[in-house]
């Protein structure tokens, strides 16, 4: 009995030493292996460049595109579109949700049409938008604004209506004015849900951007990708896709950061 | 408050913190309060006992001005404050801001800080409510009510969720604060001992009416085995439908 107890720790100590790698390190192993496999397949000609460029070619092209100014220029145009579409959509979505959420009359006026419009397939509107707005920036920005507005509207509205009625009673016994009730109780109470909406709307926003830029554009990331297709430049296409990826990740990270700051009061609970 | 449509008189009788006559409240066909007459004098400590579902919280909500469907003559001092059964702190406001919320007049934050010092929470001014213990949160709720210098303080089972030891220190705290500020207090509780230790007068709510009333003319602090209290307790328990012999 005593001897096995002495032996055990030594045996179990040996095992983890052999495989010591931090958790994140482990998670990198299989992606790196896939990347190596991809490179190998390209180098041996198994994966023709016409279908997919090698990782090394993609990296070289990325550097080229940056130093030639093509990528920064395209990126600036696309970011400009998103910024314009997002601002318009966010203001409209949150604004309408405030109108609908804060009064019954506002709800009756705003919510039914919003619920109906929400059922429209966003991308199905593209032909109509081209007829209405031509093929310039307006249809793209409008499509983006619509895509962004709905998740924000729905979540903000639900957030406002979901505020704990018991806290509204507290506001009443503390004699808060209506303005104070909205400022101190309703809006902060709705904020977690608004941030969920923000995250969703950014996701939709990037998707709309990609689609809108594919349909017709003479500048921007989508144009860069489309143009590359004509010349079978799969390396440029992959670079474009990676940039879209990075943009999505960056905005998601920004929202997380915002959440961490704005919802600090929940941290006590969530650890 | 501006929203007392059901009230025939909004002011209590002179010297009273609350005067209620013929108060009724029904939910659908169910009459929960069927003609309540109640006076709470300024500076008087009244405890309200009753079985679960007897309408204690309903009565308290009427007095707090939270119920617009009640009928009857209801006069309540404008300076009424409430502490609910759950502390109901605003979770996204730090402790100090919770107490100062909606506070008017001179130096709200300074007064809020003083109120928190009175309930012994100086160390937690900047804490988020969700990080407080149950007893601490309840004390913040008490400070938030007291800082408004109420003429009538409504307490709905404020100690219901607390452990026995915390309860005892909360009893002391409430008595202490009451003696210092002298608001009229209506304490809703289902704990006969708590009522007898704290109140000047104990009411029993049953079948929608004040079915019984006992004055407790004893000096504080009181001890639960004082022979007068023992007799009162037996009487109240019988009123509540409990055989005192069984609980002893
Ligand atoms: N908003 C409401 N709608 C319908 N019925 C209600 C409502 N509020 C209270 N009641 C009913 O009125 C009765 C009295 O409720 P109340 O909350 O006043 O009881 P209570 O004496 O405070 O009980 P407890 O000691 O369990 O807190 C209960 O039967 C309850 O179901
Ligand atoms: Mg109750």
XYZ file of C-alpha atoms and ligand atoms in Angstrom:
551
model
C 0.000 0.000 0.000
C 2.631 2.486 1.117
C 4.980 1.635 -1.713
C 2.356 2.158 -4.464
C 1.489 5.545 -2.974
C 5.113 6.547 -3.207
C 5.466 5.303 -6.753
C 2.361 6.958 -8.158
C 3.343 10.632 -7.976
C 6.609 9.985 -9.769
C 4.829 8.200 -12.603
C 2.121 10.840 -12.992
C 4.660 13.653 -12.854
C 6.553 12.204 -15.788
C 3.570 12.221 -18.150
C 2.737 15.969 -18.302
C 6.393 16.951 -18.664
C 6.694 15.100 -21.925
C 3.768 16.964 -23.519
C 4.029 20.408 -21.944
C 2.640 23.056 -24.276
C 0.275 25.852 -23.285
C -3.408 25.334 -24.201
C -3.306 27.955 -26.966
C -0.175 26.332 -28.370
C -2.056 23.068 -28.750
C -4.844 24.766 -30.609
C -2.368 26.069 -33.192
C -1.042 22.676 -34.140
C -3.773 21.482 -36.498
C -4.222 24.810 -38.377
C -0.456 24.958 -38.931
C -0.462 21.374 -40.138
C -3.252 22.169 -42.597
C -1.318 25.198 -43.805
C 1.780 23.021 -44.330
C -0.311 20.469 -46.180
C -1.760 23.219 -48.386
C 1.745 24.483 -49.144
C 2.902 20.955 -49.913
C -0.039 20.313 -52.227
C 0.660 23.547 -54.089
C 4.403 22.973 -54.367
C 3.974 19.466 -55.730
C 1.425 20.688 -58.268
C -1.379 18.653 -56.714
C -3.312 21.883 -56.168
C -3.008 24.003 -59.332
C -2.619 27.731 -58.881
C -5.632 28.262 -61.148
C -7.784 26.789 -58.361
C -5.970 28.039 -55.260
C -2.639 29.803 -54.909
C -0.007 28.518 -52.470
C 0.200 30.134 -49.014
C 3.664 31.442 -49.886
C 2.295 33.071 -53.063
C -0.594 34.552 -51.089
C 1.827 36.067 -48.589
C 4.035 37.520 -51.328
C 1.003 38.951 -53.142
C -0.275 40.470 -49.905
C 3.016 42.321 -49.471
C 2.879 43.447 -53.103
C -0.685 44.663 -52.816
C 0.159 46.639 -49.704
C 3.335 48.222 -51.033
C 1.746 49.095 -54.393
C -1.080 50.842 -52.557
C -3.781 48.735 -54.226
C -4.931 47.075 -51.031
C -4.921 50.173 -48.791
C -6.889 52.053 -51.438
C -9.461 49.295 -51.835
C -9.685 48.909 -48.087
C -10.276 52.630 -47.613
C -13.129 52.603 -50.118
C -14.762 49.553 -48.505
C -14.332 50.919 -44.991
C -15.877 54.191 -46.129
C -18.929 52.324 -47.411
C -19.299 50.369 -44.199
C -18.868 53.462 -42.065
C -21.515 55.351 -44.016
C -23.960 52.444 -44.163
C -23.386 51.482 -40.559
C -23.869 55.011 -39.199
C -27.096 55.535 -41.091
C -28.376 52.086 -40.193
C -27.405 52.309 -36.544
C -28.980 55.713 -36.049
C -32.152 54.571 -37.794
C -32.331 51.202 -36.011
C -31.670 52.500 -32.521
C -33.729 55.647 -33.083
C -36.779 53.729 -34.267
C -36.378 51.247 -31.410
C -36.412 54.111 -28.912
C -39.583 55.504 -30.452
C -41.242 52.080 -30.458
C -39.867 50.967 -27.106
C -40.627 54.020 -25.013
C -44.295 54.533 -25.837
C -47.308 52.494 -26.907
C -48.179 54.988 -29.630
C -44.621 54.738 -30.935
C -44.852 50.966 -30.895
C -48.075 50.959 -32.929
C -46.626 53.430 -35.394
C -43.198 51.864 -35.876
C -43.251 48.190 -35.007
C -45.758 46.756 -37.528
C -44.002 48.230 -40.593
C -40.623 47.191 -39.198
C -41.819 43.631 -38.683
C -43.126 43.555 -42.239
C -39.983 45.029 -43.763
C -37.904 42.599 -41.767
C -39.467 39.741 -43.710
C -38.165 41.136 -47.008
C -35.122 39.282 -48.333
C -32.421 41.907 -48.151
C -30.459 40.778 -51.180
C -33.647 40.432 -53.189
C -33.868 44.196 -53.047
C -30.699 44.671 -55.078
C -32.387 44.875 -58.512
C -34.885 47.400 -57.193
C -32.113 49.457 -55.620
C -30.168 49.474 -58.857
C -33.276 50.757 -60.644
C -33.842 53.400 -57.983
C -30.314 54.477 -57.186
C -28.232 53.395 -60.205
C -25.007 51.516 -59.626
C -23.021 54.107 -57.652
C -22.444 54.213 -53.914
C -26.075 54.883 -52.927
C -27.488 51.365 -53.446
C -24.549 49.814 -51.567
C -24.801 52.186 -48.626
C -28.586 51.820 -48.514
C -28.330 48.031 -48.516
C -25.742 48.191 -45.744
C -27.865 50.598 -43.712
C -30.882 48.311 -43.999
C -28.856 45.255 -43.066
C -27.460 47.003 -40.007
C -30.703 48.663 -38.919
C -32.820 45.556 -38.373
C -30.723 43.600 -35.864
C -30.176 46.786 -33.910
C -33.846 47.713 -34.030
C -35.062 44.293 -32.921
C -32.568 43.913 -30.106
C -32.869 47.451 -28.796
C -36.665 47.212 -28.806
C -36.581 43.856 -27.023
C -33.986 45.208 -24.590
C -36.118 48.203 -23.670
C -39.242 46.123 -23.226
C -37.355 43.505 -21.279
C -36.240 45.878 -18.536
C -37.249 44.478 -15.150
C -40.660 45.840 -14.130
C -39.536 45.669 -10.499
C -36.868 48.249 -11.233
C -39.473 50.455 -12.875
C -41.393 50.265 -9.584
C -38.276 51.264 -7.713
C -37.967 54.267 -10.014
C -41.554 55.123 -9.220
C -41.166 54.977 -5.441
C -37.945 56.970 -5.746
C -39.999 59.552 -7.668
C -37.797 59.556 -10.737
C -39.064 61.707 -13.582
C -39.773 60.009 -16.908
C -36.507 61.327 -18.285
C -34.602 59.986 -15.271
C -36.365 56.647 -15.558
C -35.247 56.340 -19.171
C -31.720 57.529 -18.488
C -30.979 55.628 -15.278
C -33.068 52.479 -15.650
C -34.429 51.780 -19.116
C -31.443 52.521 -21.335
C -28.765 50.915 -19.145
C -31.074 47.958 -18.671
C -31.445 47.580 -22.429
C -27.732 47.973 -23.108
C -26.702 44.296 -22.920
C -29.299 43.437 -25.553
C -28.298 46.477 -27.650
C -24.741 45.184 -27.694
C -25.948 41.788 -28.854
C -27.707 43.653 -31.643
C -24.544 45.583 -32.408
C -22.579 42.417 -32.796
C -25.227 40.885 -35.057
C -25.504 44.015 -37.144
C -21.755 44.129 -37.706
C -21.832 40.530 -38.848
C -24.659 41.323 -41.269
C -22.863 44.515 -42.285
C -19.733 42.721 -43.491
C -21.806 40.165 -45.338
C -23.846 42.868 -47.074
C -20.653 44.682 -48.000
C -19.207 41.587 -49.634
C -22.368 40.871 -51.599
C -22.951 44.507 -52.578
C -19.369 44.828 -53.777
C -19.628 41.649 -55.830
C -22.691 42.822 -57.663
C -21.117 45.869 -59.212
C -18.291 48.060 -58.128
C -15.383 49.832 -59.706
C -13.450 50.213 -56.480
C -13.099 48.595 -53.079
C -12.196 45.135 -51.840
C -14.975 43.432 -53.751
C -13.814 45.041 -56.949
C -10.256 43.929 -56.250
C -11.477 40.353 -55.828
C -13.729 40.409 -58.878
C -11.034 41.923 -60.990
C -8.621 39.200 -59.877
C -11.090 36.542 -60.925
C -10.932 37.735 -64.511
C -7.186 37.146 -64.503
C -7.361 33.866 -62.552
C -5.398 35.508 -59.717
C -6.448 33.186 -56.914
C -3.704 34.670 -54.732
C -5.364 38.103 -54.846
C -8.762 36.553 -54.123
C -7.387 34.780 -51.066
C -5.774 38.003 -49.837
C -9.121 39.785 -50.239
C -10.927 37.069 -48.308
C -8.367 37.213 -45.523
C -8.840 40.982 -45.281
C -12.616 40.522 -44.960
C -11.925 37.963 -42.220
C -9.626 40.298 -40.372
C -12.132 43.147 -40.579
C -14.854 40.961 -39.108
C -12.601 39.804 -36.306
C -11.437 43.330 -35.509
C -14.941 44.744 -35.198
C -16.034 41.769 -33.112
C -13.105 42.370 -30.829
C -14.023 46.062 -30.570
C -17.561 45.167 -29.517
C -16.195 42.759 -26.931
C -13.996 45.532 -25.589
C -16.981 47.858 -25.448
C -19.012 45.169 -23.678
C -16.296 44.622 -21.137
C -16.281 48.321 -20.292
C -19.993 49.064 -20.507
C -21.158 45.946 -18.687
C -18.565 46.069 -15.934
C -21.381 45.860 -13.398
C -22.038 42.295 -14.492
C -18.471 41.243 -13.981
C -19.033 40.665 -10.301
C -21.483 38.002 -11.316
C -19.642 36.492 -14.240
C -16.216 36.514 -12.624
C -47.844 61.664 -6.150
C -49.877 62.749 -9.109
C -51.173 59.284 -9.918
C -53.611 58.481 -7.150
C -56.786 58.294 -9.143
C -58.445 55.913 -6.725
C -57.892 58.065 -3.715
C -60.581 60.185 -2.235
C -58.120 61.954 0.037
C -54.386 62.005 -0.521
C -53.401 63.513 2.819
C -53.406 61.501 6.049
C -55.262 62.830 9.093
C -53.311 65.251 11.293
C -50.513 63.595 13.253
C -50.740 60.456 11.146
C -48.309 59.103 8.610
C -51.088 57.114 6.956
C -54.859 56.886 7.308
C -56.790 54.277 5.390
C -60.544 53.741 5.422
C -62.497 51.056 3.642
C -59.651 49.993 1.373
C -60.611 47.227 -1.023
C -58.626 45.520 -3.727
C -59.711 42.703 -5.999
C -57.871 40.747 -8.639
C -60.553 39.654 -11.062
C -63.249 38.047 -8.934
C -60.959 37.523 -5.987
C -61.247 40.131 -3.299
C -57.868 40.194 -1.564
C -58.450 43.245 0.626
C -62.022 43.655 1.770
C -62.330 46.877 3.712
C -59.162 47.764 5.550
C -59.108 50.511 8.172
C -55.632 51.433 9.284
C -53.874 54.315 11.003
C -50.163 54.670 11.409
C -49.157 57.559 13.634
C -46.049 59.582 12.948
C -43.146 57.868 14.627
C -45.135 54.706 15.305
C -43.690 51.274 14.578
C -46.396 48.938 13.300
C -45.889 45.330 12.281
C -48.256 43.544 9.921
C -48.565 39.777 10.216
C -50.538 37.437 8.062
C -50.428 34.120 6.334
C -48.795 33.834 2.957
C -51.194 35.164 0.357
C -53.231 37.112 2.890
C -52.591 40.386 1.050
C -49.786 41.995 3.064
C -47.706 42.970 0.053
C -50.843 44.113 -1.748
C -51.642 46.485 1.117
C -48.104 47.767 1.224
C -48.068 48.429 -2.518
C -51.252 50.451 -2.166
C -49.651 52.565 0.554
C -46.535 52.987 -1.594
C -48.673 54.394 -4.399
C -47.843 51.513 -6.718
C -51.402 50.263 -7.083
C -53.904 52.338 -9.000
C -56.724 49.833 -8.912
C -57.343 49.973 -5.172
C -60.550 51.581 -3.933
C -61.171 53.451 -0.726
C -60.015 56.436 1.249
C -56.270 56.336 1.305
C -54.206 59.097 2.836
C -50.458 58.663 2.883
C -47.811 61.219 3.742
C -46.069 62.398 0.597
C -42.722 61.449 2.108
C -43.124 57.694 1.848
C -40.233 55.336 1.192
C -40.158 51.612 0.513
C -37.754 48.769 0.990
C -38.923 45.650 -0.817
C -38.521 42.015 0.097
C -35.677 41.715 -2.426
C -33.309 44.687 -2.212
C -34.086 45.739 -5.797
C -30.885 47.680 -6.232
C -30.237 49.036 -9.707
C -27.481 46.619 -10.786
C -25.634 49.033 -13.110
C -25.281 51.727 -10.469
C -22.669 51.513 -7.791
C -23.843 51.421 -4.191
C -23.466 55.162 -3.615
C -25.270 56.054 -6.848
C -28.078 53.666 -5.942
C -28.682 55.471 -2.678
C -28.409 58.908 -4.292
C -30.713 57.949 -7.192
C -33.496 60.499 -7.601
C -32.473 62.339 -4.445
C -33.261 66.062 -4.676
C -32.105 69.037 -2.710
C -28.806 69.912 -1.182
C -25.746 67.663 -1.739
C -27.447 64.358 -2.625
C -24.181 62.455 -2.796
C -23.029 63.671 0.614
C -26.358 62.688 2.155
C -26.229 59.298 0.449
C -22.746 58.748 1.828
C -23.940 59.629 5.327
C -26.879 57.227 5.022
C -24.546 54.425 3.983
C -22.317 55.208 6.933
C -25.362 54.843 9.189
C -26.014 51.336 7.962
C -22.308 50.526 8.257
C -21.418 50.280 4.584
C -18.763 52.968 4.208
C -16.405 50.394 2.764
C -18.724 49.454 -0.084
C -19.561 52.851 -1.582
C -18.055 51.921 -4.925
C -19.115 48.289 -5.048
C -21.417 46.947 -7.756
C -24.680 45.679 -6.219
C -24.193 42.185 -7.644
C -21.041 41.774 -5.573
C -22.805 42.442 -2.250
C -24.002 39.798 0.180
C -27.732 39.544 0.825
C -27.501 41.399 4.115
C -25.334 44.144 2.645
C -27.700 44.631 -0.280
C -30.632 44.847 2.120
C -28.802 47.505 4.130
C -28.174 49.511 0.960
C -31.878 49.269 0.222
C -32.599 50.506 3.739
C -30.170 53.407 3.313
C -31.781 54.285 -0.012
C -35.167 54.503 1.715
C -33.935 56.344 4.828
C -31.930 58.979 2.988
C -35.260 60.345 1.730
C -36.148 61.152 5.366
C -39.534 59.477 5.057
C -42.472 60.196 7.333
C -43.634 56.685 6.502
C -41.250 53.817 5.870
C -42.718 50.681 4.319
C -40.718 47.499 4.810
C -41.917 44.358 3.022
C -40.302 41.370 4.704
C -36.898 43.036 4.458
C -35.201 40.291 6.448
C -36.983 37.334 4.884
C -33.982 36.110 2.910
C -31.372 36.650 5.626
C -29.800 34.110 7.946
C -30.690 34.168 11.630
C -27.540 35.999 12.762
C -27.797 38.696 10.113
C -31.450 39.092 11.000
C -30.597 39.860 14.608
C -28.126 42.566 13.660
C -30.603 43.972 11.121
C -33.261 44.168 13.862
C -30.865 46.222 15.950
C -30.040 48.414 12.992
C -33.682 49.091 12.147
C -34.561 49.909 15.756
C -31.544 52.146 15.963
C -32.423 54.004 12.785
C -36.062 54.246 13.827
C -35.149 55.744 17.198
C -32.879 58.261 15.520
C -35.144 59.356 12.674
C -38.590 58.439 14.008
C -40.423 57.681 10.799
C -43.717 55.852 11.001
C -42.902 52.265 10.025
C -45.093 49.549 8.601
C -43.121 46.322 8.731
C -44.616 43.400 6.840
C -43.406 40.108 8.217
C -44.496 36.544 8.759
C -42.289 36.199 11.814
C -44.244 36.671 15.029
C -41.092 37.086 17.110
C -39.741 39.732 14.814
C -42.995 41.675 15.083
C -43.041 41.417 18.870
C -39.409 42.427 19.293
C -39.704 45.530 17.134
C -43.193 46.973 16.937
C -45.398 49.215 19.082
C -48.424 47.553 17.608
C -48.916 44.261 15.792
C -51.712 43.767 13.267
C -52.912 40.493 11.829
C -54.313 40.504 8.320
C -56.768 37.716 7.614
C -59.564 37.227 5.092
C -58.881 40.675 3.694
C -59.350 42.478 6.975
C -57.328 43.557 9.978
C -58.562 40.659 12.065
C -56.595 41.371 15.196
C -54.512 44.036 16.828
C -52.142 43.823 19.808
C -50.331 46.699 21.430
C -46.852 45.803 22.696
C -46.271 48.220 25.570
C -42.775 47.046 26.444
C -39.509 48.958 26.531
C -36.813 48.079 23.998
C -34.548 46.218 23.633
C -36.898 43.344 24.313
C -36.118 39.738 25.076
C -38.123 37.065 23.427
C -38.607 35.104 26.668
C -40.066 38.076 28.548
C -43.293 36.680 30.068
C -45.507 39.389 28.487
C -44.111 38.572 25.083
C -44.651 34.878 25.610
C -48.330 35.517 26.275
C -48.660 37.870 23.296
C -46.891 35.386 21.053
C -49.273 32.600 22.028
C -52.243 34.825 21.274
C -50.883 35.939 17.904
C -49.950 32.432 16.856
C -53.465 31.274 17.647
C -54.786 34.159 15.530
C -52.590 32.954 12.702
C -54.007 29.476 12.987
C -50.943 27.889 14.596
C -51.167 25.952 17.842
C -48.614 27.651 20.137
C -48.078 24.392 22.036
C -46.783 22.705 18.888
C -44.169 25.320 18.098
C -42.936 25.588 21.695
N -51.026 41.332 -9.701
C -51.773 40.342 -9.204
N -52.653 39.682 -9.993
C -53.422 38.690 -9.508
N -53.395 38.276 -8.236
C -52.546 38.901 -7.400
C -51.693 39.955 -7.832
N -50.972 40.386 -6.781
C -51.351 39.618 -5.749
N -52.293 38.744 -6.106
C -52.953 37.766 -5.227
O -53.338 38.401 -4.048
C -53.110 37.570 -2.932
C -52.295 38.320 -1.899
O -50.970 38.497 -2.411
P -49.854 39.220 -1.570
O -48.644 39.258 -2.401
O -50.378 40.506 -1.060
O -49.693 38.191 -0.359
P -48.735 38.311 0.907
O -49.600 38.387 2.101
O -47.748 39.394 0.703
O -48.044 36.891 0.865
P -46.515 36.494 1.201
O -46.415 36.431 2.703
O -46.383 35.134 0.619
O -45.629 37.513 0.589
C -52.416 36.331 -3.449
O -53.357 35.283 -3.482
C -51.983 36.682 -4.829
O -52.088 35.590 -5.668
Mg -45.630 39.451 0.300
